[in-house]
XYZ file of C-alpha atoms in Angstrom:
173
model
C 0.000 0.000 0.000
C 2.797 2.406 0.904
C 4.568 1.745 -2.434
C 1.343 2.483 -4.308
C 1.003 5.861 -2.573
C 4.635 6.741 -3.297
C 4.206 5.764 -6.964
C 1.025 7.827 -7.228
C 2.705 10.938 -5.799
C 5.750 10.397 -8.021
C 3.572 10.147 -11.123
C 1.634 13.262 -10.101
C 4.896 15.180 -9.572
C 6.277 14.088 -12.978
C 3.069 15.054 -14.792
C 3.024 18.411 -12.983
C 6.654 19.082 -13.900
C 6.023 18.304 -17.572
C 2.980 20.560 -17.672
C 4.802 23.569 -16.298
C 4.825 26.593 -18.551
C 3.319 30.054 -18.510
C 0.628 30.036 -15.836
C -2.872 30.673 -17.099
C -4.342 30.819 -13.644
C -5.309 33.477 -11.140
C -2.300 35.387 -9.832
C -1.539 34.570 -6.189
C -0.535 38.194 -5.496
C 0.210 41.437 -7.347
C 3.740 40.343 -8.352
C 2.856 36.776 -9.385
C 2.393 35.422 -12.898
C -1.251 35.049 -13.875
C -4.488 36.926 -14.368
C -6.722 38.974 -12.133
C -10.166 40.240 -12.968
C -12.681 42.602 -11.470
C -16.325 43.230 -12.302
C -16.939 46.964 -12.666
C -20.619 46.854 -13.708
C -22.955 44.033 -14.702
C -21.608 43.986 -18.268
C -18.200 45.631 -17.741
C -14.959 43.998 -16.537
C -11.299 44.780 -16.006
C -8.765 41.993 -16.629
C -5.010 42.087 -16.241
C -2.373 39.477 -16.939
C 1.185 39.639 -15.545
C 3.837 37.595 -17.299
C 7.322 36.439 -16.384
C 10.715 37.428 -17.792
C 10.426 34.855 -20.597
C 7.152 36.234 -21.950
C 6.950 38.974 -24.560
C 4.539 41.881 -24.515
C 2.483 40.174 -27.241
C 2.242 36.951 -25.178
C 0.924 38.842 -22.157
C -1.606 40.711 -24.318
C -2.839 37.410 -25.778
C -3.310 35.861 -22.313
C -5.297 38.914 -21.152
C -7.415 38.752 -24.313
C -8.032 35.024 -23.745
C -9.184 35.738 -20.177
C -11.548 38.458 -21.433
C -13.036 35.984 -23.921
C -13.357 33.333 -21.213
C -15.151 35.739 -18.843
C -17.493 36.747 -21.651
C -18.436 33.106 -22.247
C -18.817 32.431 -18.504
C -21.243 35.382 -18.291
C -23.328 34.145 -21.262
C -21.981 36.790 -23.632
C -21.387 36.355 -27.360
C -18.872 39.129 -27.930
C -16.859 41.709 -26.034
C -15.698 45.199 -26.848
C -12.393 46.515 -25.545
C -12.902 49.944 -24.019
C -9.316 50.553 -22.861
C -6.083 48.578 -23.004
C -2.693 49.313 -21.493
C 0.634 47.471 -21.251
C 3.193 48.214 -18.548
C 6.824 47.106 -18.693
C 8.766 46.574 -15.466
C 12.426 46.613 -16.535
C 15.174 45.728 -14.091
C 18.922 45.405 -14.448
C 21.076 43.104 -12.388
C 24.797 43.731 -12.296
C 27.330 41.060 -11.381
C 30.951 40.151 -11.956
C 31.820 36.808 -13.486
C 35.239 35.391 -12.594
C 36.859 32.649 -14.679
C 40.044 30.732 -13.926
C 42.095 29.137 -16.673
C 45.236 27.070 -16.634
C 47.923 28.298 -19.046
C 51.648 27.681 -19.431
C 54.552 30.088 -19.141
C 58.165 29.590 -20.223
C 60.582 29.646 -17.318
C 64.245 30.109 -18.142
C 67.067 29.193 -15.768
C 70.666 30.153 -16.424
C 73.732 28.783 -14.676
C 77.485 28.251 -15.256
C 76.949 25.641 -17.949
C 74.257 27.506 -19.912
C 70.527 28.186 -19.889
C 67.542 25.827 -19.875
C 63.867 26.485 -20.548
C 60.810 24.631 -19.345
C 57.038 25.102 -19.359
C 55.446 25.877 -16.001
C 51.641 25.790 -15.384
C 50.194 29.160 -14.367
C 46.609 29.950 -13.268
C 45.143 33.098 -14.785
C 42.070 34.888 -13.593
C 39.772 36.976 -15.801
C 36.840 39.062 -14.592
C 34.067 40.573 -16.624
C 31.047 42.625 -15.709
C 27.689 41.080 -16.592
C 24.499 43.107 -17.024
C 21.290 41.076 -16.991
C 18.251 42.957 -18.316
C 14.897 41.547 -17.249
C 11.530 42.882 -18.314
C 8.161 41.767 -17.001
C 5.052 42.888 -18.899
C 1.561 43.361 -17.524
C -1.429 44.020 -19.768
C -4.761 45.393 -18.546
C -8.005 45.414 -20.510
C -11.304 47.024 -19.652
C -14.112 45.567 -21.730
C -17.863 45.418 -22.152
C -19.737 42.136 -22.657
C -22.455 41.963 -25.298
C -25.076 39.436 -26.431
C -26.585 38.876 -29.817
C -25.365 40.545 -32.974
C -22.252 42.709 -32.577
C -21.695 45.960 -34.427
C -19.901 45.130 -37.651
C -16.658 46.790 -38.623
C -15.398 47.822 -35.195
C -11.783 46.687 -34.628
C -12.293 46.610 -30.843
C -15.117 44.018 -30.889
C -14.190 40.330 -30.624
C -16.268 37.183 -30.973
C -15.801 35.468 -27.609
C -15.931 31.834 -28.769
C -13.616 32.325 -31.754
C -11.128 34.392 -29.748
C -11.017 31.950 -26.840
C -10.673 28.806 -28.963
C -8.011 30.353 -31.241
C -5.887 31.652 -28.363
C -6.371 28.486 -26.276
C -5.114 26.365 -29.182
C -2.095 28.601 -29.721
C -1.144 29.350 -26.104
C -2.120 26.057 -24.520
């Protein structure tokens, strides 16, 4: 019985490790990766998605758009209209010094009464270089209005909820 429990937890851990990627889940806090949403009125919402350092601005915008589509579907809407959208970039630099050691050889010459001799002697050399690591985290916020029925044609800020969600879900995972 104990072996079965250990195997089950091991399998769960392995599956969880393989499924790790950008988190499409509620953010645990303001600095965590994920989405947060807030109902403003009965048909109006604000959604934001915060990425990690490996995600581009476009990725973060797509995750926020997918969440807006998902909320529209969960609230029995057919389409949503983006009222405002904003992307913030939190850029940070980390400075460090990288030190490398390398073994090289130097020629050592010894001279005496009978002449000179040369031999190779191992010498450790140290090199240092400054490293600048730039990290940018993007957060995208959308305020949108949920609509039912036929949407106004021709507006670039109106999205079909089902098409948007299924397209982005297939692409982002």
